Amino acid sequence: TSSPTMDQNIYISYEDATKVASSSGATVKVTTLDQVTYPLVLKRGRMRMAPPPPEIAQAETALMAEGGSDMTFKLVPSDSALKAAKETEMDLADGDVPLFASDRLAFASPKGPEVPLFFEKADCVTSYERLRSGGGPSSRLPAEPTIRTTTLADELYSMEKGTRPSVKQLQFYSAEYDLIHAAELFGQ
């Protein structure tokens, strides 16, 4: 959310962001995960990427300014993701973002198979069910997916350290609802 200055809570869910914004009079803006994760949440500076939106640039400047180091930006997962993580007895620290993956679920891409990491458990299950109902060898998959959980922080750490094989195959998937609204806001 954004008012004259950017809120330190960065919502993964458009729906959650609009709820908070409507109660505080703020405006919801959209950006990409990479625009906020390294420079604001992890405080590691800007990587090689496109220039950020003005609100993020302003927040980065405030972080680099004297006294800005005590600012703490954090990613806030959706209520439904937190509930699903709790149901799986996942141990989340404050600021952790749960991710959900299913065994035997991958997507084809021009660069080879992609292993999806979903921000919402329901999207993971729906994708698995679509794969299973598609016929062919996929129809022999178990009726229920085996859901694996991790956190965004754990995945970023393993990507940076090279401890995860096939890191180039990992892809983060936001909820369809959030993507639709993000596309609308990007188009404005």
One Martini backbone bead per residue (centre of mass of N, CA, C, O) as a GRO file, in nm:
protein
  188
    1THR     BB    1   0.103   0.031   0.010
    2SER     BB    2   0.014   0.394  -0.042
    3SER     BB    3   0.121   0.699   0.049
    4PRO     BB    4   0.333   0.938   0.076
    5THR     BB    5   0.448   0.677   0.193
    6MET     BB    6   0.567   0.377   0.220
    7ASP     BB    7   0.477   0.097   0.336
    8GLN     BB    8   0.626  -0.163   0.533
    9ASN     BB    9   0.394  -0.327   0.419
   10ILE     BB   10   0.405  -0.598   0.182
   11TYR     BB   11   0.163  -0.722  -0.020
   12ILE     BB   12   0.079  -1.010  -0.188
   13SER     BB   13  -0.221  -0.935  -0.160
   14TYR     BB   14  -0.459  -0.749  -0.302
   15GLU     BB   15  -0.692  -0.785  -0.105
   16ASP     BB   16  -0.536  -0.709   0.153
   17ALA     BB   17  -0.442  -0.430   0.056
   18THR     BB   18  -0.728  -0.306   0.015
   19LYS     BB   19  -0.823  -0.331   0.303
   20VAL     BB   20  -0.607  -0.153   0.431
   21ALA     BB   21  -0.643   0.098   0.250
   22SER     BB   22  -0.946   0.158   0.316
   23SER     BB   23  -0.883   0.209   0.633
   24SER     BB   24  -0.633   0.442   0.565
   25GLY     BB   25  -0.630   0.592   0.269
   26ALA     BB   26  -0.476   0.436   0.075
   27THR     BB   27  -0.275   0.319  -0.198
   28VAL     BB   28  -0.257   0.085  -0.449
   29LYS     BB   29   0.034  -0.081  -0.561
   30VAL     BB   30   0.248  -0.222  -0.812
   31THR     BB   31   0.489  -0.493  -0.831
   32THR     BB   32   0.775  -0.665  -0.804
   33LEU     BB   33   0.952  -0.873  -0.611
   34ASP     BB   34   1.242  -0.767  -0.692
   35GLN     BB   35   1.189  -0.458  -0.620
   36VAL     BB   36   1.165  -0.532  -0.287
   37THR     BB   37   1.342  -0.752  -0.163
   38TYR     BB   38   1.639  -0.655  -0.176
   39PRO     BB   39   1.623  -0.340  -0.110
   40LEU     BB   40   1.408  -0.362   0.143
   41VAL     BB   41   1.392  -0.635   0.301
   42LEU     BB   42   1.716  -0.717   0.279
   43LYS     BB   43   1.912  -0.471   0.234
   44ARG     BB   44   2.104  -0.512  -0.063
   45GLY     BB   45   2.008  -0.366  -0.290
   46ARG     BB   46   2.038  -0.314  -0.619
   47MET     BB   47   1.993  -0.483  -0.882
   48ARG     BB   48   1.980  -0.589  -1.201
   49MET     BB   49   1.731  -0.357  -1.291
   50ALA     BB   50   1.477  -0.189  -1.320
   51PRO     BB   51   1.347   0.082  -1.246
   52PRO     BB   52   1.171   0.200  -1.001
   53PRO     BB   53   0.926   0.307  -0.857
   54PRO     BB   54   0.894   0.594  -0.681
   55GLU     BB   55   0.824   0.465  -0.401
   56ILE     BB   56   1.074   0.281  -0.392
   57ALA     BB   57   1.293   0.492  -0.429
   58GLN     BB   58   1.218   0.645  -0.170
   59ALA     BB   59   1.262   0.408   0.024
   60GLU     BB   60   1.559   0.361  -0.043
   61THR     BB   61   1.657   0.639   0.040
   62ALA     BB   62   1.566   0.615   0.336
   63LEU     BB   63   1.747   0.367   0.402
   64MET     BB   64   2.026   0.519   0.328
   65ALA     BB   65   1.975   0.705   0.529
   66GLU     BB   66   2.009   0.842   0.810
   67GLY     BB   67   1.821   0.617   1.014
   68GLY     BB   68   1.700   0.397   0.801
   69SER     BB   69   1.797   0.118   0.927
   70ASP     BB   70   1.526   0.094   1.115
   71MET     BB   71   1.383   0.008   0.881
   72THR     BB   72   1.099  -0.227   0.814
   73PHE     BB   73   1.048  -0.440   0.563
   74LYS     BB   74   0.760  -0.650   0.470
   75LEU     BB   75   0.625  -0.941   0.383
   76VAL     BB   76   0.272  -1.018   0.328
   77PRO     BB   77   0.086  -1.267   0.352
   78SER     BB   78  -0.181  -1.422   0.310
   79ASP     BB   79  -0.429  -1.546   0.494
   80SER     BB   80  -0.451  -1.819   0.338
   81ALA     BB   81  -0.149  -1.895   0.355
   82LEU     BB   82  -0.130  -1.898   0.663
   83LYS     BB   83  -0.343  -2.114   0.707
   84ALA     BB   84  -0.209  -2.338   0.536
   85ALA     BB   85   0.054  -2.345   0.699
   86LYS     BB   86  -0.077  -2.422   0.967
   87GLU     BB   87  -0.202  -2.694   0.864
   88THR     BB   88   0.112  -2.800   0.808
   89GLU     BB   89   0.295  -2.702   1.050
   90MET     BB   90   0.438  -2.450   0.983
   91ASP     BB   91   0.733  -2.267   1.056
   92LEU     BB   92   0.691  -1.921   1.113
   93ALA     BB   93   0.828  -1.630   1.081
   94ASP     BB   94   0.847  -1.316   1.085
   95GLY     BB   95   0.805  -1.253   0.734
   96ASP     BB   96   0.724  -1.508   0.626
   97VAL     BB   97   0.677  -1.686   0.312
   98PRO     BB   98   0.480  -1.909   0.188
   99LEU     BB   99   0.528  -2.215   0.001
  100PHE     BB  100   0.394  -2.419  -0.274
  101ALA     BB  101   0.426  -2.769  -0.360
  102SER     BB  102   0.424  -3.040  -0.602
  103ASP     BB  103   0.447  -3.337  -0.672
  104ARG     BB  104   0.468  -3.383  -1.018
  105LEU     BB  105   0.495  -3.064  -1.080
  106ALA     BB  106   0.513  -2.923  -1.411
  107PHE     BB  107   0.621  -2.693  -1.658
  108ALA     BB  108   0.629  -2.589  -1.974
  109SER     BB  109   0.912  -2.450  -2.156
  110PRO     BB  110   1.149  -2.324  -2.364
  111LYS     BB  111   1.373  -2.393  -2.117
  112GLY     BB  112   1.192  -2.599  -1.985
  113PRO     BB  113   1.123  -2.705  -1.694
  114GLU     BB  114   0.892  -2.601  -1.436
  115VAL     BB  115   0.893  -2.521  -1.092
  116PRO     BB  116   0.635  -2.454  -0.890
  117LEU     BB  117   0.581  -2.169  -0.667
  118PHE     BB  118   0.330  -2.104  -0.443
  119PHE     BB  119   0.142  -1.863  -0.257
  120GLU     BB  120  -0.096  -2.078  -0.298
  121LYS     BB  121  -0.236  -2.376  -0.226
  122ALA     BB  122  -0.484  -2.378  -0.416
  123ASP     BB  123  -0.317  -2.344  -0.679
  124CYS     BB  124  -0.161  -2.605  -0.655
  125VAL     BB  125  -0.403  -2.798  -0.655
  126THR     BB  126  -0.533  -2.704  -0.922
  127SER     BB  127  -0.292  -2.772  -1.105
  128TYR     BB  128  -0.286  -3.070  -1.042
  129GLU     BB  129  -0.576  -3.134  -1.133
  130ARG     BB  130  -0.535  -3.049  -1.427
  131LEU     BB  131  -0.317  -3.249  -1.491
  132ARG     BB  132  -0.473  -3.509  -1.415
  133SER     BB  133  -0.728  -3.440  -1.621
  134GLY     BB  134  -0.558  -3.441  -1.909
  135GLY     BB  135  -0.448  -3.711  -1.940
  136GLY     BB  136  -0.272  -3.965  -1.985
  137PRO     BB  137  -0.020  -4.009  -1.764
  138SER     BB  138  -0.152  -3.804  -1.557
  139SER     BB  139  -0.404  -3.987  -1.476
  140ARG     BB  140  -0.202  -4.170  -1.275
  141LEU     BB  141  -0.214  -3.993  -1.059
  142PRO     BB  142  -0.275  -3.911  -0.770
  143ALA     BB  143  -0.552  -3.768  -0.637
  144GLU     BB  144  -0.351  -3.651  -0.431
  145PRO     BB  145  -0.138  -3.423  -0.344
  146THR     BB  146   0.197  -3.358  -0.263
  147ILE     BB  147   0.270  -3.123  -0.028
  148ARG     BB  148   0.507  -2.868  -0.022
  149THR     BB  149   0.708  -2.669   0.199
  150THR     BB  150   0.815  -2.324   0.216
  151THR     BB  151   1.020  -2.039   0.182
  152LEU     BB  152   1.132  -1.760   0.046
  153ALA     BB  153   1.394  -1.738   0.208
  154ASP     BB  154   1.497  -2.027   0.153
  155GLU     BB  155   1.505  -2.001  -0.158
  156LEU     BB  156   1.694  -1.759  -0.179
  157TYR     BB  157   1.929  -1.885  -0.031
  158SER     BB  158   1.968  -2.132  -0.222
  159MET     BB  159   2.019  -1.961  -0.474
  160GLU     BB  160   2.270  -1.804  -0.372
  161LYS     BB  161   2.438  -2.076  -0.274
  162GLY     BB  162   2.374  -2.334  -0.461
  163THR     BB  163   2.193  -2.575  -0.297
  164ARG     BB  164   2.002  -2.595  -0.551
  165PRO     BB  165   1.891  -2.780  -0.778
  166SER     BB  166   1.763  -2.637  -1.052
  167VAL     BB  167   1.706  -2.320  -1.012
  168LYS     BB  168   1.607  -2.238  -1.308
  169GLN     BB  169   1.319  -2.394  -1.265
  170LEU     BB  170   1.214  -2.187  -1.082
  171GLN     BB  171   0.876  -2.061  -1.004
  172PHE     BB  172   0.674  -1.795  -0.931
  173TYR     BB  173   0.320  -1.800  -0.810
  174SER     BB  174   0.061  -1.619  -0.825
  175ALA     BB  175  -0.241  -1.529  -0.793
  176GLU     BB  176  -0.474  -1.479  -1.023
  177TYR     BB  177  -0.617  -1.237  -0.896
  178ASP     BB  178  -0.357  -1.068  -0.864
  179LEU     BB  179  -0.273  -1.061  -1.164
  180ILE     BB  180  -0.517  -0.916  -1.276
  181HIS     BB  181  -0.484  -0.656  -1.102
  182ALA     BB  182  -0.197  -0.591  -1.183
  183ALA     BB  183  -0.250  -0.551  -1.484
  184GLU     BB  184  -0.445  -0.317  -1.446
  185LEU     BB  185  -0.244  -0.127  -1.290
  186PHE     BB  186  -0.017  -0.125  -1.506
  187GLY     BB  187  -0.220   0.002  -1.731
  188GLN     BB  188  -0.253   0.301  -1.586
   0.00000   0.00000   0.00000
